[in-house]
Each structure stands twice: as C-alpha cells, then as structure tokens.
Amino acid sequence: MKKIPLIISTDPGIDDIAAITISLFAKEFDLKMIVPTWGNVALNYTLQNTLNLEKFLQTKVPVIVGANQPLVRPAISASNVHGEKGIAGFEFPEADQSLVEAGLATTKMYECIMASSEKVTLLGIGPLTDFALLLKQYPQVTSKIEQIVIMGGNIGHGNYGPFAEYNIAGDPEAAQVVFHSGLPVKVAPLEIGNQAHITKEELDRIKFCGKVGEMLYAMFSNIHEPDGNHKIMIYDPTAVGIILHPEFYDLRKARVEIELAGHVTYGASAMDFMAENPNAEIAVNVNTEKFADWFVESIKLADQGSK
C-alpha cells in the first residue's frame, strides 16, 4: 500500500496532540516532519509540547521550528482554553532537543516536498503562517503538493469573536495566501468540530485505551470552552479524518475569501457555496458515530504502536 507523504503544521494545543498522535501511527501516513508554530500558545511551548509528545510516544519524526508570530498582526493566545503551556491536565516527561532539525521551516519543507517521489499532503491544524511562507518563497513547490487540508474557518458564528475562527483569525493574511494558492484545499470548519464532540461514554472509552488513552483523557477532561459548553469538541482530528475517511463527510465546493480590511470582521472566512469559481471543499456535515468509532480506534492503534 502506498502511503500518503504528510507534513503537519501545528500549535499543540490539546486537540493538536490528539491529531498528531493519530497521524504518527496511522498506517496510511508517511509522516515526514512536524512543524510547530505559534498559535494556541507561544512557540516555545508548542515546540516543547511536540518534543514531549514524541518522547512519550517513542517516535522519531523530525521536528522543524516554525514561525513565532503571524505575518502581519500581533499574536493572539488561547491559553484560557488549553492552559498556559497548551496541554493542561497532563504532565509529559521533559524531552531534549534531539529531534529538532536545524534550518528554516520553509526551506526544510520545500526540500522534503521536492525530494518526495509522491505528491505531499499538507495538514494545517494551527495558524497557516508557515504554509503561506512556503508558498510565497517557493511557488514552484505547488507542483509537488497533493492537497492542503486544514482545520479552520467557520460557516456561521465564530469562536474568536462573532465572525472569525481562531486558526484563521490568528493569521488571516496567511490563510488568504493558502486559499489563493490554486491548490486543492479541504476544510474542516468550526462547525464540524462542534458536531464531532465527545460524549461522556466516548471519553470513558478513550480512558481505557492504555497510556495514550489515559493521556488524552486527562487533557480532554481539562478543556474549558469560553462559552461554558461541557461537551468536549473535537476540532483538529476532524482534518485528519478528511484525509483518511472523506466518506464520513459531506464536502461541498465553495469560494473562500478571508476578510482582511474590516474592523469587526477582520479574520472572518467568507464561504460562498454558490460561487462559480470555488477554491476549496468545505465539510458541512460529518457522520458523528463513524467519526467517534474511528477516533477511539485510532487512539487504541496509537497506544499499541507506542509500546
């Protein structure tokens, strides 16, 4: 079976930890590198969280240090949701820097993509700063990219103000570069994460998936949504699901433009499902039962692989 070459840009972040964990052990993936970027919390935390996770899971995927701030705007933070260090609820053993490869993330991604015999999929589960820099600095790289799959954007109400979703609001200019890249872009928006929530019963199933399940159970149990919602929403892993199980989703073509000029609407994702020139496919529904079963089974698989 041909594996899907994959590069992840991420800002762990509790749900990022789940998405990375699943991706590290999915038999369908050849995970080439992980690029921590600023996002949910500052880069020094997202980098260390990535390294700590790999030490915990006993994996050796190279880690490349990504962007430490957005292209234009000041950085924002979601530490109120994910904790000061991004992973409230679980204490990882501290990892060293041995998995960090020297070099600029854009150049390392470019070299990796161009050297691959198969087209590479980019998975963006944080602000899209590093992917935007890659596309701008090395425009020829698009010929070797299969698709860009992101968790971000919103069809209706946002979670960073009324109009914007956090990952897009973090770096709207970078998101606009990605949507204007001419590449196939698939999107798991905020609404899909809201649909793919974890019930108490499913969270209990995760708890008994070995050491990996215990780790994720501890972190998911400590998520505090700003609106006080007690459901555990699953955001970033829904983007992994789009790559591996698109049949779980109802994907619809749309034209996506990111609002860059508005005062109240800055960072909003304008998704036009009636446009004649679509530039993305947006997940508008997900089979929650199939997704939940896959999610729990993927955690079991990760636990087995980490031993």
Coordinates of C-alpha atoms in Angstrom, one line a residue:
M1 CA 0.0 0.0 0.0
K2 CA 1.3 3.4 -1.0
K3 CA 1.5 5.7 2.0
I4 CA 0.5 9.3 1.9
P5 CA 3.5 11.6 2.5
L6 CA 2.4 14.1 5.1
I7 CA 3.7 17.3 6.7
I8 CA 1.9 18.7 9.7
S9 CA 1.9 22.4 10.8
T10 CA 0.6 22.5 14.3
D11 CA 0.3 24.6 17.5
P12 CA -0.3 22.0 20.3
G13 CA -2.8 22.6 22.0
I14 CA -4.8 19.7 23.3
D15 CA -6.7 18.8 20.2
D16 CA -3.5 19.1 18.2
I17 CA -1.9 16.5 20.5
A18 CA -4.7 14.1 19.5
A19 CA -4.4 14.8 15.8
I20 CA -0.6 14.4 15.9
T21 CA -0.9 11.2 17.9
I22 CA -3.3 9.7 15.4
S23 CA -1.2 10.8 12.5
L24 CA 2.0 9.3 13.9
F25 CA 0.5 5.8 14.0
A26 CA -1.9 5.8 11.1
K27 CA -0.8 3.1 8.7
E28 CA -1.8 5.2 5.7
F29 CA 0.6 8.0 6.5
D30 CA 4.3 8.6 5.9
L31 CA 4.7 11.5 8.3
K32 CA 7.8 13.4 7.1
M33 CA 8.0 16.2 9.6
I34 CA 6.2 18.1 12.3
V35 CA 6.4 21.9 12.2
P36 CA 5.4 23.5 15.5
T37 CA 4.3 27.1 15.1
W38 CA 3.0 29.8 17.4
G39 CA -0.8 29.6 17.9
N40 CA -2.8 28.3 20.8
V41 CA 0.2 29.3 22.9
A42 CA 3.7 30.7 22.2
L43 CA 6.2 28.9 20.0
N44 CA 8.5 27.9 22.9
Y45 CA 5.6 25.9 24.4
T46 CA 4.3 24.4 21.2
L47 CA 7.8 23.3 20.3
Q48 CA 8.4 21.7 23.7
N49 CA 4.9 20.1 23.7
T50 CA 5.7 18.4 20.3
L51 CA 9.0 17.1 21.5
N52 CA 7.5 15.9 24.8
L53 CA 4.7 14.1 22.9
E54 CA 7.2 12.3 20.7
K55 CA 9.3 11.2 23.7
F56 CA 6.1 9.9 25.4
L57 CA 5.1 8.0 22.3
Q58 CA 8.6 6.8 21.5
T59 CA 8.5 8.2 17.9
K60 CA 11.3 9.8 16.0
V61 CA 9.7 12.1 13.3
P62 CA 11.9 15.2 12.7
V63 CA 10.7 18.4 14.2
I64 CA 11.3 21.7 12.4
V65 CA 10.9 25.0 14.3
G66 CA 8.2 27.1 12.6
A67 CA 7.1 30.7 12.8
N68 CA 7.0 32.5 16.1
Q69 CA 4.5 35.2 15.1
P70 CA 1.9 35.9 12.3
L71 CA 2.8 37.6 9.0
V72 CA 1.3 41.0 9.9
R73 CA -0.8 41.2 13.1
P74 CA 0.2 40.7 16.7
A75 CA -0.1 37.2 18.0
I76 CA -3.2 36.1 19.9
S77 CA -3.5 33.3 22.5
A78 CA -5.9 30.5 23.5
S79 CA -4.2 29.7 26.8
N80 CA -7.6 30.3 28.5
V81 CA -8.8 27.1 26.8
H82 CA -5.7 25.0 26.6
G83 CA -3.8 26.1 29.7
E84 CA -0.7 28.3 30.0
K85 CA 1.5 25.8 28.3
G86 CA -1.2 24.5 25.9
I87 CA -1.6 21.0 27.4
A88 CA -3.4 21.4 30.7
G89 CA -4.3 18.2 32.6
F90 CA -1.2 16.1 31.8
E91 CA 2.4 16.3 32.7
F92 CA 4.7 14.9 30.0
P93 CA 8.3 13.9 30.7
E94 CA 10.6 16.7 29.5
A95 CA 12.2 15.9 26.2
D96 CA 15.5 17.1 24.9
Q97 CA 16.1 18.9 21.5
S98 CA 17.5 15.8 19.7
L99 CA 14.6 15.6 17.2
V100 CA 14.9 19.2 16.2
E101 CA 16.5 19.7 12.8
A102 CA 18.3 22.9 12.1
G103 CA 17.1 25.2 9.3
L104 CA 14.2 27.4 8.3
A105 CA 10.9 25.6 8.2
T106 CA 10.0 26.9 4.7
T107 CA 13.3 25.6 3.3
K108 CA 13.1 22.3 5.0
M109 CA 9.6 21.7 3.9
Y110 CA 10.5 22.7 0.3
E111 CA 13.4 20.3 0.2
C112 CA 11.3 17.5 1.7
I113 CA 8.5 18.0 -0.8
M114 CA 10.7 18.3 -3.8
A115 CA 12.6 15.1 -2.9
S116 CA 9.4 13.1 -2.4
S117 CA 8.6 10.6 -5.1
E118 CA 4.9 11.1 -4.4
K119 CA 3.0 14.4 -4.0
V120 CA 2.9 15.5 -0.4
T121 CA -0.2 16.4 1.6
L122 CA 0.0 19.4 3.9
L123 CA -2.1 19.3 7.1
G124 CA -2.6 22.6 8.8
I125 CA -4.1 22.5 12.3
G126 CA -3.0 25.9 13.6
P127 CA -2.4 29.3 12.0
L128 CA -1.2 28.9 8.5
T129 CA 1.8 31.1 8.7
D130 CA 4.4 28.5 7.7
F131 CA 2.4 27.2 4.7
A132 CA 1.9 30.8 3.5
L133 CA 5.7 31.5 3.7
L134 CA 6.4 28.2 1.9
L135 CA 4.1 29.1 -1.0
K136 CA 5.4 32.6 -1.3
Q137 CA 9.1 31.8 -1.0
Y138 CA 9.0 28.7 -3.2
P139 CA 6.0 29.0 -5.6
Q140 CA 7.3 26.1 -7.7
V141 CA 6.6 23.7 -4.8
T142 CA 2.9 23.6 -5.7
S143 CA 3.6 21.0 -8.5
K144 CA 4.6 18.5 -5.8
I145 CA 1.7 19.2 -3.3
E146 CA -1.3 16.9 -3.5
Q147 CA -3.6 19.0 -1.3
I148 CA -3.8 21.2 1.7
V149 CA -6.2 20.1 4.4
I150 CA -6.9 22.5 7.3
M151 CA -8.9 22.8 10.4
G152 CA -10.1 26.3 10.4
G153 CA -12.7 28.8 9.3
N154 CA -16.4 28.9 10.1
I155 CA -19.6 28.9 8.2
G156 CA -21.6 30.6 10.9
H157 CA -20.7 32.1 14.3
G158 CA -17.0 32.1 15.1
N159 CA -15.1 31.2 18.3
Y160 CA -12.8 34.3 18.1
G161 CA -15.5 36.9 18.1
P162 CA -18.8 36.6 16.3
F163 CA -17.3 36.2 12.8
A164 CA -13.9 34.5 12.9
E165 CA -12.5 31.1 13.8
Y166 CA -9.3 31.1 15.9
N167 CA -6.8 29.4 13.5
I168 CA -7.8 31.8 10.7
A169 CA -8.1 34.8 13.0
G170 CA -4.5 34.2 14.2
D171 CA -3.1 34.9 10.8
P172 CA -5.7 36.0 8.2
E173 CA -3.2 37.1 5.7
A174 CA -1.5 33.6 5.7
A175 CA -4.9 31.9 5.3
Q176 CA -5.7 34.1 2.3
V177 CA -2.4 33.0 0.7
V178 CA -3.4 29.4 1.2
F179 CA -6.9 29.8 -0.3
H180 CA -5.4 31.7 -3.3
S181 CA -2.7 29.1 -3.9
G182 CA -4.5 27.3 -6.7
L183 CA -4.0 24.0 -4.8
P184 CA -6.8 21.7 -3.8
V185 CA -7.8 22.9 -0.3
K186 CA -10.1 20.9 2.0
V187 CA -11.5 22.4 5.2
A188 CA -12.8 21.1 8.4
P189 CA -14.5 24.3 9.8
L190 CA -15.5 25.1 13.3
E191 CA -19.0 23.5 12.8
I192 CA -17.5 20.1 12.1
G193 CA -15.6 20.2 15.4
N194 CA -18.9 21.2 17.1
Q195 CA -20.6 18.2 15.5
A196 CA -17.8 15.7 16.3
H197 CA -17.9 16.2 20.0
I198 CA -17.0 13.5 22.6
T199 CA -19.8 12.2 24.8
K200 CA -19.1 11.1 28.4
E201 CA -19.4 7.5 27.2
E202 CA -16.9 8.0 24.4
L203 CA -14.5 9.8 26.7
D204 CA -14.7 6.8 29.1
R205 CA -13.8 4.5 26.2
I206 CA -10.7 6.7 25.5
K207 CA -9.7 6.5 29.1
F208 CA -9.2 2.7 28.8
C209 CA -7.0 2.9 25.6
G210 CA -3.8 2.3 27.5
K211 CA -1.3 5.0 28.4
V212 CA -2.2 7.1 25.3
G213 CA -5.9 7.0 26.2
E214 CA -5.1 8.0 29.7
M215 CA -3.0 10.9 28.5
L216 CA -5.7 12.2 26.1
Y217 CA -8.5 11.6 28.7
A218 CA -6.6 13.7 31.2
M219 CA -6.2 16.6 28.8
F220 CA -9.7 16.5 27.3
S221 CA -11.1 16.5 30.8
N222 CA -9.4 19.8 31.4
I223 CA -10.6 21.7 28.3
H224 CA -12.5 24.8 29.4
E225 CA -14.5 26.2 26.5
P226 CA -15.0 30.0 26.8
D227 CA -18.8 29.7 26.4
G228 CA -19.0 27.2 29.2
N229 CA -20.1 24.3 27.0
H230 CA -19.4 21.0 28.8
K231 CA -19.2 18.9 25.6
I232 CA -15.7 18.0 24.5
M233 CA -15.4 19.3 21.0
I234 CA -13.0 17.5 18.6
Y235 CA -11.5 20.0 16.2
D236 CA -8.1 19.2 14.7
P237 CA -8.6 15.4 14.4
T238 CA -11.5 16.2 12.0
A239 CA -9.0 17.4 9.5
V240 CA -7.0 14.1 9.8
G241 CA -10.3 12.3 9.2
I242 CA -10.9 14.2 6.0
I243 CA -7.7 12.8 4.6
L244 CA -8.2 9.2 5.7
H245 CA -12.0 8.9 5.6
P246 CA -13.6 11.5 3.3
E247 CA -16.6 9.3 3.1
F248 CA -17.5 10.3 6.7
Y249 CA -18.1 13.9 5.5
D250 CA -20.4 15.9 3.3
L251 CA -17.9 18.1 1.3
R252 CA -19.2 21.0 -0.7
K253 CA -17.3 23.3 -3.0
A254 CA -17.2 27.0 -2.1
R255 CA -15.2 30.2 -2.8
V256 CA -13.4 31.2 0.4
E257 CA -12.1 34.7 0.9
I258 CA -10.6 35.9 4.2
E259 CA -11.7 39.4 5.4
L260 CA -8.5 41.5 5.8
A261 CA -9.9 45.0 5.9
G262 CA -12.9 45.0 8.3
H263 CA -12.6 46.3 11.8
V264 CA -15.2 43.9 13.4
T265 CA -15.0 41.2 10.7
Y266 CA -11.2 41.0 10.4
G267 CA -10.2 37.3 10.0
A268 CA -13.7 36.2 9.0
S269 CA -14.0 33.3 6.5
A270 CA -16.5 34.3 3.8
M271 CA -17.6 31.0 2.3
D272 CA -19.7 31.3 -0.9
F273 CA -21.3 28.0 -1.7
M274 CA -22.9 29.4 -4.8
A275 CA -19.8 30.8 -6.4
E276 CA -18.9 29.7 -10.0
N277 CA -15.1 29.7 -9.2
P278 CA -14.7 27.6 -6.0
N279 CA -11.2 27.4 -4.4
A280 CA -12.0 24.9 -1.6
E281 CA -14.1 22.0 -0.4
I282 CA -15.8 22.6 2.9
A283 CA -17.0 19.8 5.2
V284 CA -20.6 20.8 6.1
N285 CA -21.6 17.6 7.9
V286 CA -19.9 14.6 9.5
N287 CA -21.2 11.1 10.4
T288 CA -20.7 11.5 14.1
E289 CA -21.0 7.8 15.0
K290 CA -18.5 6.7 12.4
F291 CA -16.1 9.5 13.3
A292 CA -16.3 8.7 17.0
D293 CA -15.6 5.0 16.4
W294 CA -12.7 5.8 14.1
F295 CA -11.3 8.3 16.7
V296 CA -11.4 5.8 19.5
E297 CA -9.9 3.0 17.4
S298 CA -7.1 5.3 16.2
I299 CA -6.2 6.0 19.8
K300 CA -6.1 2.3 20.5
L301 CA -3.9 1.8 17.5
A302 CA -1.6 4.6 18.7
D303 CA -1.3 3.0 22.1
Q304 CA -0.4 -0.3 20.6
G305 CA 2.2 1.3 18.3
S306 CA 3.8 3.3 21.1
K307 CA 4.8 0.2 23.1

